[in-house]
Amino acid sequence: MEQDNQTDETNNNVRLVKMRGKYPRGGPKIVREEFEKLGFTYAPPDTPNEQCFAIWSMRFKAIEFQGLKSYQSVNFLPAIPEMAIKSKLHQHLYYYQESYPQEYSFWPLGYNLPVDWEYFEQDISNNPRPFILKPARCAMGMGIRCATSIDQVDLQSEFIQNKEPVAQEYIINPQLLDGFKTSFRIYVAVTSYNPLRIYIFPNGLTRISSEKYTEDIDSFVENYQYIHLTNVDINHHNEESFLSQISEDIKNDGLRVDAKYMFDKWRNDGLNVDKIWNEMKEIAVKTFIATEEKMYKYVKSTVKYRSNGYELLGYDFLVDVDEKVWLLEINSSPNLEPHTELETVVKRNMIRDLLQLVDVERNDVKNRNNRISQLKQQLESGELSELLQFLGQETLTSTEMYTIAATELEMARKGEWQVCFPLADSAKYEYLFSETTLEHNMMLTKYVEYINQKQQNN
């Protein structure tokens, strides 16, 4: 049962951070270095959880949360596969598309194979066009294929039956950089469910294909991975060809430029970058709303303390020539090992501010508890009557006071991270929420709106 960790329980021993994963010493070097700057000491992967102040892991079993103390943190939340496994994400977003087609039009038309084979076969046969087939559980571009007709897809193949790909309509009109296809890796963090607290980092990576873009139908059969895919792990095999073609005017670092560079270039070219960025932020919120009821129930039953878990996600976006933003996929445990100087700068800044955002040092525990005490006193003295009237409530529960205090302090720690939810205008999402989580999300949204109005009036 998820609890409000209001106690000032801390570990007085040396602050250990345990790192588990595919990297040397268990975790990405950048992450380890940023923890060390905060005074943490590296602990080997086999160190018992109870001895660690913080844990950074690619995977964390639900049962492990039950043994965590209130001061401990882990970069993982149960049920994130509902977003990160492509077939599951498609199920959730397709369901919301059926009810709210305009709001969820950012997700390309698609089919889960082999389950939706009959519908996919009928569609591509009646209207032959490029589709991209992505294995449900693979990452880094592994196993991705393209097809332009049903003859190129074998239902009985190991690829369809075992990899269970999502077949999505290919976005044929992407924005290009010097003639090359581009896509974005943008980082999103979630620190709480019910209510949601979602943040987006203002700089990410723009990945570039390694061969000039073409819509020629043959390009989806031959050499398609270098023309139509932007995954760096694939295109680095063709990087020499790319470097011989890219203009010297482009400030690239290998197969990448940073997102800010791309946005600045687009702004100079007359594109509405503010609209594009706001669409990315809204997509982040809408994807969480589409999955949050199932995910919250799982988090509530497995995570003992609200501040134990948080999650960093890599959102992959494509922007087309009409300036429409498309969501390509969502990645849990995104690759944080930099391969270029550009990646090092972007990822280090993001991780530095992430560790501050989630307060891995637990510096704000006393401040949070003091703020809760203050809210209780103000509630008893009647000082919150104006707020309660704005919220349409007679009082504040202990959980609501915890939520307000935790949110205020977290937003003050956000560094470069930008708030996606809750914002003063987040009531616009009200009709999308499930009944399970609507009340708490709208209470926090109204509180943020109230504070925003007070600040404007002052």
mmCIF file of C-alpha atoms in Angstrom, residues 194-426:
data_model
loop_
_atom_site.group_PDB
_atom_site.id
_atom_site.type_symbol
_atom_site.label_atom_id
_atom_site.label_comp_id
_atom_site.label_asym_id
_atom_site.label_seq_id
_atom_site.Cartn_x
_atom_site.Cartn_y
_atom_site.Cartn_z
ATOM 1 C CA ASN A 194 -2.236 10.059 -8.675
ATOM 2 C CA PRO A 195 -1.616 12.864 -8.916
ATOM 3 C CA LEU A 196 0.658 12.835 -11.912
ATOM 4 C CA ARG A 197 3.769 14.993 -11.892
ATOM 5 C CA ILE A 198 5.424 14.992 -15.318
ATOM 6 C CA TYR A 199 8.453 16.953 -16.525
ATOM 7 C CA ILE A 200 10.230 17.373 -19.858
ATOM 8 C CA PHE A 201 13.848 18.369 -20.431
ATOM 9 C CA PRO A 202 14.240 21.275 -22.885
ATOM 10 C CA ASN A 203 17.211 19.805 -24.704
ATOM 11 C CA GLY A 204 17.585 16.387 -26.226
ATOM 12 C CA LEU A 205 19.111 14.785 -29.289
ATOM 13 C CA THR A 206 18.188 15.064 -32.935
ATOM 14 C CA ARG A 207 19.137 11.805 -34.656
ATOM 15 C CA ILE A 208 19.926 11.867 -38.379
ATOM 16 C CA SER A 209 19.691 9.123 -40.985
ATOM 17 C CA SER A 210 22.919 8.412 -42.863
ATOM 18 C CA GLU A 211 21.635 8.514 -46.462
ATOM 19 C CA LYS A 212 19.648 11.246 -48.220
ATOM 20 C CA TYR A 213 15.900 10.888 -47.902
ATOM 21 C CA THR A 214 13.742 9.656 -50.762
ATOM 22 C CA GLU A 215 10.141 8.497 -51.089
ATOM 23 C CA ASP A 216 11.062 6.115 -53.905
ATOM 24 C CA ILE A 217 9.234 2.836 -53.291
ATOM 25 C CA ASP A 218 12.400 0.780 -53.828
ATOM 26 C CA SER A 219 14.106 2.609 -50.971
ATOM 27 C CA PHE A 220 11.874 0.759 -48.502
ATOM 28 C CA VAL A 221 13.361 -2.549 -49.642
ATOM 29 C CA GLU A 222 17.004 -1.763 -50.357
ATOM 30 C CA ASN A 223 19.158 0.235 -47.954
ATOM 31 C CA TYR A 224 16.024 1.280 -46.054
ATOM 32 C CA GLN A 225 17.732 1.216 -42.656
ATOM 33 C CA TYR A 226 20.057 4.091 -43.602
ATOM 34 C CA ILE A 227 17.384 6.177 -45.341
ATOM 35 C CA HIS A 228 14.247 5.675 -43.282
ATOM 36 C CA LEU A 229 15.568 4.852 -39.803
ATOM 37 C CA THR A 230 17.319 7.371 -37.581
ATOM 38 C CA ASN A 231 18.524 4.967 -34.881
ATOM 39 C CA VAL A 232 22.178 5.771 -34.198
ATOM 40 C CA ASP A 233 23.010 2.142 -33.402
ATOM 41 C CA ILE A 234 22.065 1.233 -36.970
ATOM 42 C CA ASN A 235 23.338 4.246 -38.848
ATOM 43 C CA HIS A 236 26.780 4.330 -37.260
ATOM 44 C CA HIS A 237 27.668 1.457 -39.635
ATOM 45 C CA ASN A 238 27.205 3.951 -42.476
ATOM 46 C CA GLU A 239 28.577 7.036 -40.724
ATOM 47 C CA GLU A 240 31.499 7.591 -43.111
ATOM 48 C CA SER A 241 29.080 7.885 -46.022
ATOM 49 C CA PHE A 242 26.991 10.368 -44.040
ATOM 50 C CA LEU A 243 29.980 12.532 -43.090
ATOM 51 C CA SER A 244 31.035 12.726 -46.734
ATOM 52 C CA GLN A 245 27.584 14.085 -47.702
ATOM 53 C CA ILE A 246 26.520 16.397 -44.856
ATOM 54 C CA SER A 247 27.069 20.110 -45.416
ATOM 55 C CA GLU A 248 29.880 21.790 -43.515
ATOM 56 C CA ASP A 249 27.355 24.429 -42.436
ATOM 57 C CA ILE A 250 25.551 21.876 -40.228
ATOM 58 C CA LYS A 251 26.947 21.808 -36.701
ATOM 59 C CA ASN A 252 26.604 18.057 -36.242
ATOM 60 C CA ASP A 253 28.544 15.754 -33.967
ATOM 61 C CA GLY A 254 28.533 12.547 -35.979
ATOM 62 C CA LEU A 255 24.953 11.476 -36.618
ATOM 63 C CA ARG A 256 23.482 13.931 -34.127
ATOM 64 C CA VAL A 257 22.743 17.559 -33.438
ATOM 65 C CA ASP A 258 21.176 18.681 -30.200
ATOM 66 C CA ALA A 259 17.477 19.525 -30.140
ATOM 67 C CA LYS A 260 18.086 23.183 -29.303
ATOM 68 C CA TYR A 261 20.237 23.579 -32.422
ATOM 69 C CA MET A 262 17.468 22.039 -34.541
ATOM 70 C CA PHE A 263 14.799 24.221 -32.956
ATOM 71 C CA ASP A 264 16.886 27.366 -33.490
ATOM 72 C CA LYS A 265 17.436 26.431 -37.121
ATOM 73 C CA TRP A 266 13.730 25.807 -37.630
ATOM 74 C CA ARG A 267 12.883 29.105 -35.960
ATOM 75 C CA ASN A 268 15.168 30.890 -38.415
ATOM 76 C CA ASP A 269 13.463 28.999 -41.243
ATOM 77 C CA GLY A 270 10.066 30.272 -40.097
ATOM 78 C CA LEU A 271 8.703 27.164 -38.365
ATOM 79 C CA ASN A 272 6.483 27.579 -35.309
ATOM 80 C CA VAL A 273 8.814 25.953 -32.788
ATOM 81 C CA ASP A 274 6.731 27.004 -29.774
ATOM 82 C CA LYS A 275 3.761 25.099 -31.212
ATOM 83 C CA ILE A 276 5.923 22.047 -31.900
ATOM 84 C CA TRP A 277 7.383 22.062 -28.371
ATOM 85 C CA ASN A 278 3.960 22.475 -26.768
ATOM 86 C CA GLU A 279 2.674 19.523 -28.802
ATOM 87 C CA MET A 280 5.524 17.387 -27.472
ATOM 88 C CA LYS A 281 4.639 18.388 -23.912
ATOM 89 C CA GLU A 282 0.960 17.617 -24.471
ATOM 90 C CA ILE A 283 1.775 14.232 -25.993
ATOM 91 C CA ALA A 284 3.807 13.369 -22.890
ATOM 92 C CA VAL A 285 0.790 14.127 -20.693
ATOM 93 C CA LYS A 286 -1.705 12.304 -22.913
ATOM 94 C CA THR A 287 0.380 9.120 -23.049
ATOM 95 C CA PHE A 288 0.492 8.990 -19.262
ATOM 96 C CA ILE A 289 -3.253 9.603 -19.052
ATOM 97 C CA ALA A 290 -3.880 6.763 -21.503
ATOM 98 C CA THR A 291 -1.947 4.326 -19.322
ATOM 99 C CA GLU A 292 -2.198 5.836 -15.844
ATOM 100 C CA GLU A 293 -5.232 3.970 -14.475
ATOM 101 C CA LYS A 294 -3.643 0.544 -14.899
ATOM 102 C CA MET A 295 -0.194 1.774 -13.956
ATOM 103 C CA TYR A 296 -1.391 3.630 -10.865
ATOM 104 C CA LYS A 297 -3.229 0.595 -9.505
ATOM 105 C CA TYR A 298 -0.034 -1.425 -9.856
ATOM 106 C CA VAL A 299 2.112 1.299 -8.301
ATOM 107 C CA LYS A 300 -0.328 1.669 -5.414
ATOM 108 C CA SER A 301 -0.195 -2.058 -4.637
ATOM 109 C CA THR A 302 3.589 -2.416 -4.868
ATOM 110 C CA VAL A 303 5.335 0.879 -4.014
ATOM 111 C CA LYS A 304 5.470 1.358 -0.248
ATOM 112 C CA TYR A 305 6.323 5.070 -0.095
ATOM 113 C CA ARG A 306 5.358 7.723 -2.611
ATOM 114 C CA SER A 307 8.877 9.103 -3.023
ATOM 115 C CA ASN A 308 10.592 5.725 -3.483
ATOM 116 C CA GLY A 309 10.229 5.585 -7.245
ATOM 117 C CA TYR A 310 10.617 7.829 -10.272
ATOM 118 C CA GLU A 311 11.197 7.073 -13.935
ATOM 119 C CA LEU A 312 13.205 8.592 -16.773
ATOM 120 C CA LEU A 313 11.838 7.895 -20.250
ATOM 121 C CA GLY A 314 13.101 8.580 -23.744
ATOM 122 C CA TYR A 315 10.324 9.822 -26.045
ATOM 123 C CA ASP A 316 11.008 9.529 -29.766
ATOM 124 C CA PHE A 317 9.238 12.161 -31.851
ATOM 125 C CA LEU A 318 9.070 12.919 -35.557
ATOM 126 C CA VAL A 319 7.954 16.271 -36.967
ATOM 127 C CA ASP A 320 6.520 16.342 -40.480
ATOM 128 C CA VAL A 321 6.572 19.121 -43.074
ATOM 129 C CA ASP A 322 3.178 20.345 -41.835
ATOM 130 C CA GLU A 323 4.758 20.859 -38.385
ATOM 131 C CA LYS A 324 2.677 18.035 -36.894
ATOM 132 C CA VAL A 325 4.383 16.094 -34.110
ATOM 133 C CA TRP A 326 4.175 12.299 -34.203
ATOM 134 C CA LEU A 327 5.066 9.945 -31.353
ATOM 135 C CA LEU A 328 7.167 7.053 -32.627
ATOM 136 C CA GLU A 329 7.769 5.156 -29.378
ATOM 137 C CA ILE A 330 8.617 5.480 -25.680
ATOM 138 C CA ASN A 331 11.766 3.955 -24.198
ATOM 139 C CA SER A 332 12.308 2.971 -20.578
ATOM 140 C CA SER A 333 15.897 2.977 -19.274
ATOM 141 C CA PRO A 334 17.076 5.089 -22.252
ATOM 142 C CA ASN A 335 20.728 4.727 -23.197
ATOM 143 C CA LEU A 336 22.711 7.225 -21.126
ATOM 144 C CA GLU A 337 26.205 6.185 -22.173
ATOM 145 C CA PRO A 338 27.403 9.039 -24.408
ATOM 146 C CA HIS A 339 29.349 8.338 -27.597
ATOM 147 C CA THR A 340 30.108 11.929 -28.551
ATOM 148 C CA GLU A 341 30.948 15.187 -26.800
ATOM 149 C CA LEU A 342 27.503 16.535 -27.730
ATOM 150 C CA GLU A 343 25.773 13.580 -26.073
ATOM 151 C CA THR A 344 27.930 13.996 -22.991
ATOM 152 C CA VAL A 345 26.845 17.610 -22.503
ATOM 153 C CA VAL A 346 23.126 16.958 -23.107
ATOM 154 C CA LYS A 347 22.916 13.824 -20.953
ATOM 155 C CA ARG A 348 25.066 15.121 -18.111
ATOM 156 C CA ASN A 349 23.003 18.297 -17.728
ATOM 157 C CA MET A 350 19.797 16.290 -17.835
ATOM 158 C CA ILE A 351 20.941 13.730 -15.230
ATOM 159 C CA ARG A 352 22.343 16.434 -12.930
ATOM 160 C CA ASP A 353 18.987 18.194 -12.820
ATOM 161 C CA LEU A 354 17.056 14.915 -12.599
ATOM 162 C CA LEU A 355 18.843 13.887 -9.389
ATOM 163 C CA GLN A 356 18.088 17.333 -7.992
ATOM 164 C CA LEU A 357 14.457 17.162 -9.126
ATOM 165 C CA VAL A 358 13.793 13.883 -7.293
ATOM 166 C CA ASP A 359 15.864 14.980 -4.267
ATOM 167 C CA VAL A 360 18.050 11.868 -4.097
ATOM 168 C CA GLU A 361 19.895 13.495 -1.184
ATOM 169 C CA ARG A 362 16.595 13.893 0.685
ATOM 170 C CA ASN A 363 17.526 17.454 1.639
ATOM 171 C CA ASP A 364 13.908 18.583 1.509
ATOM 172 C CA VAL A 365 12.391 16.038 3.927
ATOM 173 C CA LYS A 366 12.371 18.498 6.843
ATOM 174 C CA ASN A 367 11.157 21.300 4.592
ATOM 175 C CA ARG A 368 8.295 19.130 3.366
ATOM 176 C CA ASN A 369 7.259 18.134 6.869
ATOM 177 C CA ASN A 370 7.470 21.764 8.028
ATOM 178 C CA ARG A 371 5.269 22.825 5.115
ATOM 179 C CA ILE A 372 2.719 20.131 6.021
ATOM 180 C CA SER A 373 2.658 21.395 9.604
ATOM 181 C CA GLN A 374 2.169 24.933 8.338
ATOM 182 C CA LEU A 375 -0.752 23.850 6.143
ATOM 183 C CA LYS A 376 -2.382 22.127 9.124
ATOM 184 C CA GLN A 377 -2.050 25.275 11.233
ATOM 185 C CA GLN A 378 -3.404 27.463 8.418
ATOM 186 C CA LEU A 379 -6.301 25.059 7.965
ATOM 187 C CA GLU A 380 -7.177 25.225 11.670
ATOM 188 C CA SER A 381 -6.903 29.033 11.792
ATOM 189 C CA GLY A 382 -9.075 29.542 8.720
ATOM 190 C CA GLU A 383 -6.268 31.085 6.639
ATOM 191 C CA LEU A 384 -6.984 28.642 3.811
ATOM 192 C CA SER A 385 -10.652 29.559 3.408
ATOM 193 C CA GLU A 386 -10.029 31.325 0.081
ATOM 194 C CA LEU A 387 -8.073 28.332 -1.243
ATOM 195 C CA LEU A 388 -10.739 25.864 -0.103
ATOM 196 C CA GLN A 389 -13.408 27.918 -1.818
ATOM 197 C CA PHE A 390 -11.375 27.917 -5.038
ATOM 198 C CA LEU A 391 -10.909 24.133 -4.772
ATOM 199 C CA GLY A 392 -14.589 23.618 -3.945
ATOM 200 C CA GLN A 393 -13.678 21.677 -0.797
ATOM 201 C CA GLU A 394 -14.462 21.985 2.897
ATOM 202 C CA THR A 395 -11.023 20.839 4.061
ATOM 203 C CA LEU A 396 -7.715 19.288 2.975
ATOM 204 C CA THR A 397 -6.916 15.668 3.733
ATOM 205 C CA SER A 398 -3.493 14.657 5.036
ATOM 206 C CA THR A 399 -2.724 13.141 1.629
ATOM 207 C CA GLU A 400 -3.648 16.399 -0.112
ATOM 208 C CA MET A 401 -1.425 18.404 2.238
ATOM 209 C CA TYR A 402 1.437 16.007 1.563
ATOM 210 C CA THR A 403 0.816 16.358 -2.174
ATOM 211 C CA ILE A 404 0.823 20.154 -2.035
ATOM 212 C CA ALA A 405 4.005 20.315 0.043
ATOM 213 C CA ALA A 406 5.855 17.729 -2.062
ATOM 214 C CA THR A 407 4.817 19.393 -5.322
ATOM 215 C CA GLU A 408 5.840 22.894 -4.223
ATOM 216 C CA LEU A 409 9.307 21.761 -3.180
ATOM 217 C CA GLU A 410 9.800 19.543 -6.227
ATOM 218 C CA MET A 411 8.946 22.338 -8.646
ATOM 219 C CA ALA A 412 11.405 24.605 -6.835
ATOM 220 C CA ARG A 413 14.137 21.990 -7.472
ATOM 221 C CA LYS A 414 13.400 21.365 -11.135
ATOM 222 C CA GLY A 415 16.415 23.165 -12.601
ATOM 223 C CA GLU A 416 16.088 23.109 -16.395
ATOM 224 C CA TRP A 417 13.268 20.539 -16.330
ATOM 225 C CA GLN A 418 9.950 22.016 -17.464
ATOM 226 C CA VAL A 419 6.604 21.081 -15.964
ATOM 227 C CA CYS A 420 4.189 19.249 -18.271
ATOM 228 C CA PHE A 421 1.667 18.409 -15.566
ATOM 229 C CA PRO A 422 0.226 19.938 -13.467
ATOM 230 C CA LEU A 423 0.054 23.414 -14.981
ATOM 231 C CA ALA A 424 -2.427 26.220 -14.408
ATOM 232 C CA ASP A 425 -4.328 25.179 -17.544
ATOM 233 C CA SER A 426 -4.158 21.394 -16.990
#
